[in-house]
Amino acid sequence: MQIRINLDVMMARRKISLGELAGRVGITQANLSILKTEKARAVRFSTLEAICQELDCQPGDILEFVPNEKNDNK
Amino acid sequence: MAKIENRKIVATADITLRIIFYLFILGTTFFMGKMLMGPILGLADHSSGLSTPMEFSVSEQGTATFDADNVVPVKIVRGRGIVQINRPVPAVLMIPFFLLNLIFSGLILWVVYSLWKIVQSVRQKNPFTTINGKRLRIIAFSMVGIELIRGLADLTKMLYLEPRLHFETILIRSDISISFHVIIAGLVILVIAEAFRIGVEIKDEQEFTV
C-alpha cells in the first residue's frame, strides 16, 4: 500500500475513540475502521473534511505517501 | 405485483434446475455404465440394448450392413434414422470415446450446476459477486466446448462409421451438426460475464469508499 493512513496516530494525539470520532464525523464505526486499517479504496472529500475538522489537523497528517522499493530502484 | 411474479419465476427456476441437475447425474451414470458394461461384459448385442445407437439421415426403415458381414436394423425414430450397431467403436478407441462422452456430459452438468448456483444467489439477493462472474464465464466456455465436441463426434462418425455402413436401397448420410446459434450465444454470455466482472469491481470499490 503506497498511501499510509495515520488516523490512529492522530486519534491517539487527540485522545478520541473510534466510536466517538465516527459519531462526530457522521459515518459508521465499521467504515471508519475500514479507513483506519487501510482497507479503504477511496475516501470522499466530505469524509476527509469532516475528519480534519474534528481532529483539527491537515489531510497530510492523516494520509502519507510511502514510495515502495520498486519505485525507489528505478 | 411484478416483483412477486419475478420472485416466483426465480424460485421455479431454482427448483427446476435442481431437478434437472440430479436427473442428469442419474442419466449420465446410467448411460456411462451402459457404455462400459457392454464391452466389459460382452453384452453389446441387439437384444440386450447395451450397444450405442447411432443416428444417420435415412428416409426409410430396413436393414443395413456394418463392416460387410454384420446386419443391423435401421429404424426411424422421431424423424431421425437410428442404426443400432453392435460395437460401433473398436476396442482401441473405447477409452477415448468414453472420455469424450464423459467430458461432454461433464460440461453440460457444469453449465446446469453453475446456472443453478447463480439462480440461488439471485434468490438470496446477492448476485453481484466475483464467483458469479466466473460461473458466467464457465457457462460461456462450456457452451462453445459442448458444440465443438458435438462437431468432433459427428466428424468421427462421418469419417469412421459412414464408409463401413451400407444400406441397400438408399444412401446413408451423416452431417456435422454444429449449432452456430449456441456458439454465438456462448460468446454473448462471455461478453456479459466480462461486463458483470467490471460491475462487481465497481461495486466492491463503492463498498470500500468511506
PDB file of N, CA, C and O in Angstrom, chain A residues 31 39-44 47, chain B residues 201 204-210:
ATOM      1  N   ASN A  31     -17.142   1.692   8.855  1.00  0.00           N
ATOM      2  CA  ASN A  31     -16.483   2.389   7.743  1.00  0.00           C
ATOM      3  C   ASN A  31     -15.216   3.111   8.189  1.00  0.00           C
ATOM      4  O   ASN A  31     -14.208   3.111   7.476  1.00  0.00           O
ATOM      5  N   LYS A  39      -7.969  -0.507   4.591  1.00  0.00           N
ATOM      6  CA  LYS A  39      -8.678  -1.387   3.652  1.00  0.00           C
ATOM      7  C   LYS A  39      -9.483  -0.580   2.639  1.00  0.00           C
ATOM      8  O   LYS A  39      -9.956  -1.127   1.645  1.00  0.00           O
ATOM      9  N   ALA A  40      -9.629   0.720   2.918  1.00  0.00           N
ATOM     10  CA  ALA A  40     -10.458   1.566   2.040  1.00  0.00           C
ATOM     11  C   ALA A  40      -9.793   1.740   0.680  1.00  0.00           C
ATOM     12  O   ALA A  40      -8.560   1.791   0.577  1.00  0.00           O
ATOM     13  N   ARG A  41     -10.618   1.781  -0.375  1.00  0.00           N
ATOM     14  CA  ARG A  41     -10.071   2.003  -1.727  1.00  0.00           C
ATOM     15  C   ARG A  41     -10.157   3.469  -2.108  1.00  0.00           C
ATOM     16  O   ARG A  41      -9.432   3.916  -3.000  1.00  0.00           O
ATOM     17  N   ALA A  42     -11.079   4.202  -1.490  1.00  0.00           N
ATOM     18  CA  ALA A  42     -11.234   5.630  -1.796  1.00  0.00           C
ATOM     19  C   ALA A  42     -11.822   6.360  -0.587  1.00  0.00           C
ATOM     20  O   ALA A  42     -12.494   5.753   0.250  1.00  0.00           O
ATOM     21  N   VAL A  43     -11.496   7.647  -0.490  1.00  0.00           N
ATOM     22  CA  VAL A  43     -12.031   8.477   0.603  1.00  0.00           C
ATOM     23  C   VAL A  43     -12.743   9.669  -0.029  1.00  0.00           C
ATOM     24  O   VAL A  43     -12.169  10.346  -0.897  1.00  0.00           O
ATOM     25  N   ARG A  44     -13.973   9.929   0.391  1.00  0.00           N
ATOM     26  CA  ARG A  44     -14.692  11.110  -0.121  1.00  0.00           C
ATOM     27  C   ARG A  44     -14.086  12.363   0.491  1.00  0.00           C
ATOM     28  O   ARG A  44     -13.668  12.354   1.656  1.00  0.00           O
ATOM     29  N   THR A  47     -15.790  13.272   3.692  1.00  0.00           N
ATOM     30  CA  THR A  47     -15.361  12.498   4.871  1.00  0.00           C
ATOM     31  C   THR A  47     -14.033  13.027   5.402  1.00  0.00           C
ATOM     32  O   THR A  47     -13.869  13.238   6.612  1.00  0.00           O
TER      33      THR A  47
ATOM     34  N   GLU B 201     -16.395  -5.248  -9.800  1.00  0.00           N
ATOM     35  CA  GLU B 201     -15.245  -4.429  -9.383  1.00  0.00           C
ATOM     36  C   GLU B 201     -15.716  -3.054  -8.919  1.00  0.00           C
ATOM     37  O   GLU B 201     -15.275  -2.548  -7.886  1.00  0.00           O
ATOM     38  N   ASP B 204     -17.458  -3.335  -5.583  1.00  0.00           N
ATOM     39  CA  ASP B 204     -16.501  -3.510  -4.485  1.00  0.00           C
ATOM     40  C   ASP B 204     -15.835  -2.189  -4.135  1.00  0.00           C
ATOM     41  O   ASP B 204     -15.625  -1.871  -2.966  1.00  0.00           O
ATOM     42  N   GLU B 205     -15.501  -1.426  -5.178  1.00  0.00           N
ATOM     43  CA  GLU B 205     -14.844  -0.129  -4.962  1.00  0.00           C
ATOM     44  C   GLU B 205     -15.784   0.803  -4.202  1.00  0.00           C
ATOM     45  O   GLU B 205     -15.366   1.513  -3.291  1.00  0.00           O
ATOM     46  N   GLN B 206     -17.049   0.758  -4.615  1.00  0.00           N
ATOM     47  CA  GLN B 206     -18.063   1.595  -3.967  1.00  0.00           C
ATOM     48  C   GLN B 206     -18.225   1.202  -2.500  1.00  0.00           C
ATOM     49  O   GLN B 206     -18.344   2.063  -1.622  1.00  0.00           O
ATOM     50  N   GLU B 207     -18.182  -0.113  -2.247  1.00  0.00           N
ATOM     51  CA  GLU B 207     -18.355  -0.591  -0.869  1.00  0.00           C
ATOM     52  C   GLU B 207     -17.193  -0.173   0.024  1.00  0.00           C
ATOM     53  O   GLU B 207     -17.367   0.019   1.222  1.00  0.00           O
ATOM     54  N   PHE B 208     -15.998  -0.040  -0.568  1.00  0.00           N
ATOM     55  CA  PHE B 208     -14.828   0.328   0.235  1.00  0.00           C
ATOM     56  C   PHE B 208     -14.467   1.810   0.108  1.00  0.00           C
ATOM     57  O   PHE B 208     -13.330   2.184   0.268  1.00  0.00           O
ATOM     58  N   THR B 209     -15.461   2.603  -0.260  1.00  0.00           N
ATOM     59  CA  THR B 209     -15.275   4.050  -0.275  1.00  0.00           C
ATOM     60  C   THR B 209     -15.910   4.606   0.995  1.00  0.00           C
ATOM     61  O   THR B 209     -17.071   4.357   1.267  1.00  0.00           O
ATOM     62  N   VAL B 210     -15.098   5.317   1.769  1.00  0.00           N
ATOM     63  CA  VAL B 210     -15.651   5.844   3.037  1.00  0.00           C
ATOM     64  C   VAL B 210     -15.840   7.360   2.936  1.00  0.00           C
ATOM     65  O   VAL B 210     -15.204   8.026   2.139  1.00  0.00           O
TER      66      VAL B 210
END
